[in-house]
Coordinates of C-alpha atoms in Angstrom, one line a residue:
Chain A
X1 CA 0.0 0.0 0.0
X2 CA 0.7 3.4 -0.1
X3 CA 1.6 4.0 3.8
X4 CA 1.6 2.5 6.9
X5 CA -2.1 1.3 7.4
X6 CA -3.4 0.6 11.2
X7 CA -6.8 -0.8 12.0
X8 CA -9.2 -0.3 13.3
X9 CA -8.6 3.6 13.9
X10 CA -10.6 3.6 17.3
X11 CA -11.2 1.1 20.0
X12 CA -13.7 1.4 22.8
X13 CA -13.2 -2.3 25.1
X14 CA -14.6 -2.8 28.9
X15 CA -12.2 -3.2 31.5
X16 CA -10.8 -7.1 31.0
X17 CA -11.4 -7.6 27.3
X18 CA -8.9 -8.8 24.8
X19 CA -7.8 -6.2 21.6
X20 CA -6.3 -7.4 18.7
X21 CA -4.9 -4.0 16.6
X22 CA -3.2 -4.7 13.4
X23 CA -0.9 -2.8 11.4
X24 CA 0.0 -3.6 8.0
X25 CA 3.3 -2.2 7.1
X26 CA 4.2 -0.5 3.9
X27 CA 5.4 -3.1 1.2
X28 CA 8.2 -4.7 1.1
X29 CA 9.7 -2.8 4.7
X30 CA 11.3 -5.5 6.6
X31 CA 11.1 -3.6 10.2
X32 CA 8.2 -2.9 12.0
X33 CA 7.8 -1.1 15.2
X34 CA 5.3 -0.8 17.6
X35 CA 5.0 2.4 20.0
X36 CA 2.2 3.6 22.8
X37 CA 1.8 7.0 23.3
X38 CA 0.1 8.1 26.3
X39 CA -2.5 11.9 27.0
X40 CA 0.4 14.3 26.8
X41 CA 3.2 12.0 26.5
X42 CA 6.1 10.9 24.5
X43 CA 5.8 7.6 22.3
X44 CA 6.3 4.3 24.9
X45 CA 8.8 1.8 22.8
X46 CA 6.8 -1.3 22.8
X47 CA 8.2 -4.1 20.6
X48 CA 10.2 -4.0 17.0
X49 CA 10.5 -6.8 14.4
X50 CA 13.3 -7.1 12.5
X51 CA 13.2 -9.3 9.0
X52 CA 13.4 -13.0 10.6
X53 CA 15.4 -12.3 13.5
X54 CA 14.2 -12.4 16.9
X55 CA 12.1 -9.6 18.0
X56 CA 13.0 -7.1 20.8
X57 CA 10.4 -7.1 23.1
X58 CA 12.1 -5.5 25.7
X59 CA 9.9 -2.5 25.7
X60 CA 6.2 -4.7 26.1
X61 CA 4.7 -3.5 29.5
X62 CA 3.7 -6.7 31.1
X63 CA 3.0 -9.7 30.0
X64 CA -0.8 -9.1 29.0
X65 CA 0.6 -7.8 25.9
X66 CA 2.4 -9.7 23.1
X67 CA 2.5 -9.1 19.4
X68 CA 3.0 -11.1 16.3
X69 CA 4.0 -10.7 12.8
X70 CA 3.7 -12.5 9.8
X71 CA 7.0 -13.4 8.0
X72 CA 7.6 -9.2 6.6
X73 CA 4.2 -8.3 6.3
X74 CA 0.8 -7.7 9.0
X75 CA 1.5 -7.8 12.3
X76 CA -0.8 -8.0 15.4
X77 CA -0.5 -6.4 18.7
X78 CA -2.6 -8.1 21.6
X79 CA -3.6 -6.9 25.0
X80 CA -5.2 -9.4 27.4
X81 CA -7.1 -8.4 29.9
X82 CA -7.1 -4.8 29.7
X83 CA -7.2 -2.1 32.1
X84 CA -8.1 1.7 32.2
X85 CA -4.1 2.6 31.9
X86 CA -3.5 0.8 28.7
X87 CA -5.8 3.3 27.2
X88 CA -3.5 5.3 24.7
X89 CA -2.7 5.5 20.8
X90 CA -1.0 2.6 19.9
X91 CA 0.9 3.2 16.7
X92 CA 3.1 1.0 14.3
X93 CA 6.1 1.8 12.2
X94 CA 7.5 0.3 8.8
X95 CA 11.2 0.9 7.6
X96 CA 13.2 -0.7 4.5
X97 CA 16.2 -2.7 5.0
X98 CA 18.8 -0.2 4.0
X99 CA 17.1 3.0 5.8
X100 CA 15.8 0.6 8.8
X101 CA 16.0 3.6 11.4
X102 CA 13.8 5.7 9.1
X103 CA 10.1 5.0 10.4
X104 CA 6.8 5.4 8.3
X105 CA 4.1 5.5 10.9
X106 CA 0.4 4.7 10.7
X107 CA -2.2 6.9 12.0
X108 CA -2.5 5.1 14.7
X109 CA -5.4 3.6 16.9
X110 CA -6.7 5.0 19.8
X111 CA -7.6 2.6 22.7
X112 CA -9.9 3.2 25.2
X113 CA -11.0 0.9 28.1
X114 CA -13.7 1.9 30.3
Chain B
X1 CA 20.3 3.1 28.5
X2 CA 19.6 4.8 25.4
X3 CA 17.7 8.5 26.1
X4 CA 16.2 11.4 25.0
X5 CA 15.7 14.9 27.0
X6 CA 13.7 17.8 24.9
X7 CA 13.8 21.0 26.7
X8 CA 10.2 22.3 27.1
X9 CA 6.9 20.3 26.3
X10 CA 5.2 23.5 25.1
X11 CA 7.0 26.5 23.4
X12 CA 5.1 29.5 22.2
X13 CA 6.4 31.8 20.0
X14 CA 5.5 34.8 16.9
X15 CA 5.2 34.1 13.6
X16 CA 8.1 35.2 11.7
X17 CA 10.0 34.5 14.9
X18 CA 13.2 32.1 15.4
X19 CA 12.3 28.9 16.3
X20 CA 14.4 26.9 18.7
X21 CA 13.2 23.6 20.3
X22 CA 15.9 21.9 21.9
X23 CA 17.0 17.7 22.1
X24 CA 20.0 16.1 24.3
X25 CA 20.7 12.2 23.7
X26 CA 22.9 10.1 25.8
X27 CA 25.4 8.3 23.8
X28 CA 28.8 7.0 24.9
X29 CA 29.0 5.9 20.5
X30 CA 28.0 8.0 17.7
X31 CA 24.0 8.3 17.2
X32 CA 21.9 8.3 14.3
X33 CA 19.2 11.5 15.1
X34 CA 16.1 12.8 14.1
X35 CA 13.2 14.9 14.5
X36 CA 9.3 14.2 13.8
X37 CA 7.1 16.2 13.4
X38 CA 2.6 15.5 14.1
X39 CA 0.2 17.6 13.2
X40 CA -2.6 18.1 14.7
X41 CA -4.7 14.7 13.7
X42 CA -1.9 13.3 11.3
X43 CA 0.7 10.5 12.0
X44 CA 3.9 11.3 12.6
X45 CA 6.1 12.2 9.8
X46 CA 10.1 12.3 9.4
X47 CA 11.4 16.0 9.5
X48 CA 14.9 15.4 9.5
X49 CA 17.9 13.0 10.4
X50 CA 21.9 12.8 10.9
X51 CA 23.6 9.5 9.9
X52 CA 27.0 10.6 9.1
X53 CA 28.4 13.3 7.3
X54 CA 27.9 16.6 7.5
X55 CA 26.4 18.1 11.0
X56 CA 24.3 20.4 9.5
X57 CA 21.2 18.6 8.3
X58 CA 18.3 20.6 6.7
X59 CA 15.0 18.9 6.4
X60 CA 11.4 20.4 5.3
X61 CA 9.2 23.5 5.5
X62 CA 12.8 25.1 6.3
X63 CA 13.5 23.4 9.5
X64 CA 17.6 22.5 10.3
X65 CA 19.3 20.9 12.9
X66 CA 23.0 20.5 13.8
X67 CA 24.6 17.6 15.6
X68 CA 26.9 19.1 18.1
X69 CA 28.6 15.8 19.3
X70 CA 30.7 17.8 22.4
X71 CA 26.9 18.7 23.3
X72 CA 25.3 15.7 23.0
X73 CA 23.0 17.9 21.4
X74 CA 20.7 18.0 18.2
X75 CA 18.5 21.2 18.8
X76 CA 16.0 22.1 15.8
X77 CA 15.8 25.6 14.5
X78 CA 13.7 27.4 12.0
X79 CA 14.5 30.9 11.1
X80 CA 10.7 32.1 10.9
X81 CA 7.6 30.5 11.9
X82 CA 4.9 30.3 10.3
X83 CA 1.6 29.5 11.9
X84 CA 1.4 26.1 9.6
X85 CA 4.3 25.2 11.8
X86 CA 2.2 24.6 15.4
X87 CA 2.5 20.9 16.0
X88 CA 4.0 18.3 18.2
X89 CA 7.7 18.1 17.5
X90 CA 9.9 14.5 18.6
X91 CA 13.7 14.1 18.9
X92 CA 14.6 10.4 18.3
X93 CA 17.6 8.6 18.9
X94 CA 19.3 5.1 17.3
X95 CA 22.8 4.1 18.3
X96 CA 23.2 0.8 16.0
X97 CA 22.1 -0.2 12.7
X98 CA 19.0 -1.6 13.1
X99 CA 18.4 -1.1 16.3
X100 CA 14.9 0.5 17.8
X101 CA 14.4 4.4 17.8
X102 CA 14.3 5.9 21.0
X103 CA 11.9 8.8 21.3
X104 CA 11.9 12.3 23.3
X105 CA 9.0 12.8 24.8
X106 CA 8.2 15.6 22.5
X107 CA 7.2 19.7 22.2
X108 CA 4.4 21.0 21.5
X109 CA 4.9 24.4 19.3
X110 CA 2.7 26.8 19.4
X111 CA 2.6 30.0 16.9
X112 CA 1.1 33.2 17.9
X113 CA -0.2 35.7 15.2

């Protein structure tokens, strides 16, 4: 596609309920990045996928959440469980190979629990 | 760790004024830098970056930044603003190939007429 595309753009779940966001990345980028960003704060490094290497998911909050991605292409963040503080945008990043610290974003989804 | 300080999470200032919004990194190896910009309801978009090369890095709608490695610093600058310019500004920081980007936790520029 033509950019980063994130679905679905907004997200209203009860206190406890599972979310499954998805990003599909721009073609053929073989990083993807997922960051949170909370009311009035910076973006939260979550989790970042790197062609088939291992990803770093030294940045996921707790163990409700966990993401997955499909060979180079969608990926899917998951939050078990949720509570009022995961509310935030959530927002995924695609790079190529050779510019891999240069990040397309989506538009993000905005997450509310209630 | 890797970090990112901005100075200020709001600056104000006049149109056709200089526009300064400043970034420190923590580095004890050279960084790659650069600044984001997000406009009111849009996604983030790249601004500018450093690799290597020459410090002085221009980027769009007239906005430059200098790596200043005795500094640690990569401060943004814009000669003039113009009131298109209010929006959310991020530093970011990667110290390895590949590695994640590390994000300030940004300014918020406002433009007065």
């Amino acid at each position: 596609g033509a950019g980063v595309s994130q679905s679905p753009s907004n997200k209203v779940t009860e206190k406890g309920k599972d979310v499954e966001l998805r990003c599909d990345p721009i073609s053929g980028h073989t990083a993807l990045y997922w960051y949170r960003q909370r009311l009035g704060q910076g973006l939260e490094f979550l989790i970042y996928f790197q062609g088939n290497s291992a990803p770093d998911k030294s940045g996921l909050p707790s163990d409700r959440f966990s993401a997955e991605r499909t060979g180079e292409s969608v990926s899917t963040l998951t939050i078990q469980r949720t509570q009022q503080e995961d509310s935030a945008v959530y927002l995924c990043a695609s790079s190529t190979r050779d510019r891999v610290n240069e990040a397309f974003f989506g538009q993000g989804t905005r997450l509310t629990v209630v | 760790a890797q970090s990112v300080t901005q100075l200020g999470s709001h600056v104000s200032v006049s149109e056709g004024a200089l526009v300064l919004l400043r970034c420190n990194y923590s580095s004890s190896v050279p960084p790659y830098l650069f600044w984001y910009v997000q406009y009111p309801n849009q996604g983030l978009q790249l601004l500018l970056k450093y690799t290597t090369g020459a410090t002085l890095v221009k980027g769009i709608n007239g906005f430059e930044a200098e790596f200043k490695k005795s500094e640690t610093s990569f401060h943004l600058t814009k000669p003039s603003a113009h009131m298109s310019d209010a929006a959310e500004y991020f530093c970011a920081v990667s110290y390895i190939y590949g590695n994640k980007l590390v994000f300030g936790a940004g300014t918020i520029l406002r433009v007065k007429s």
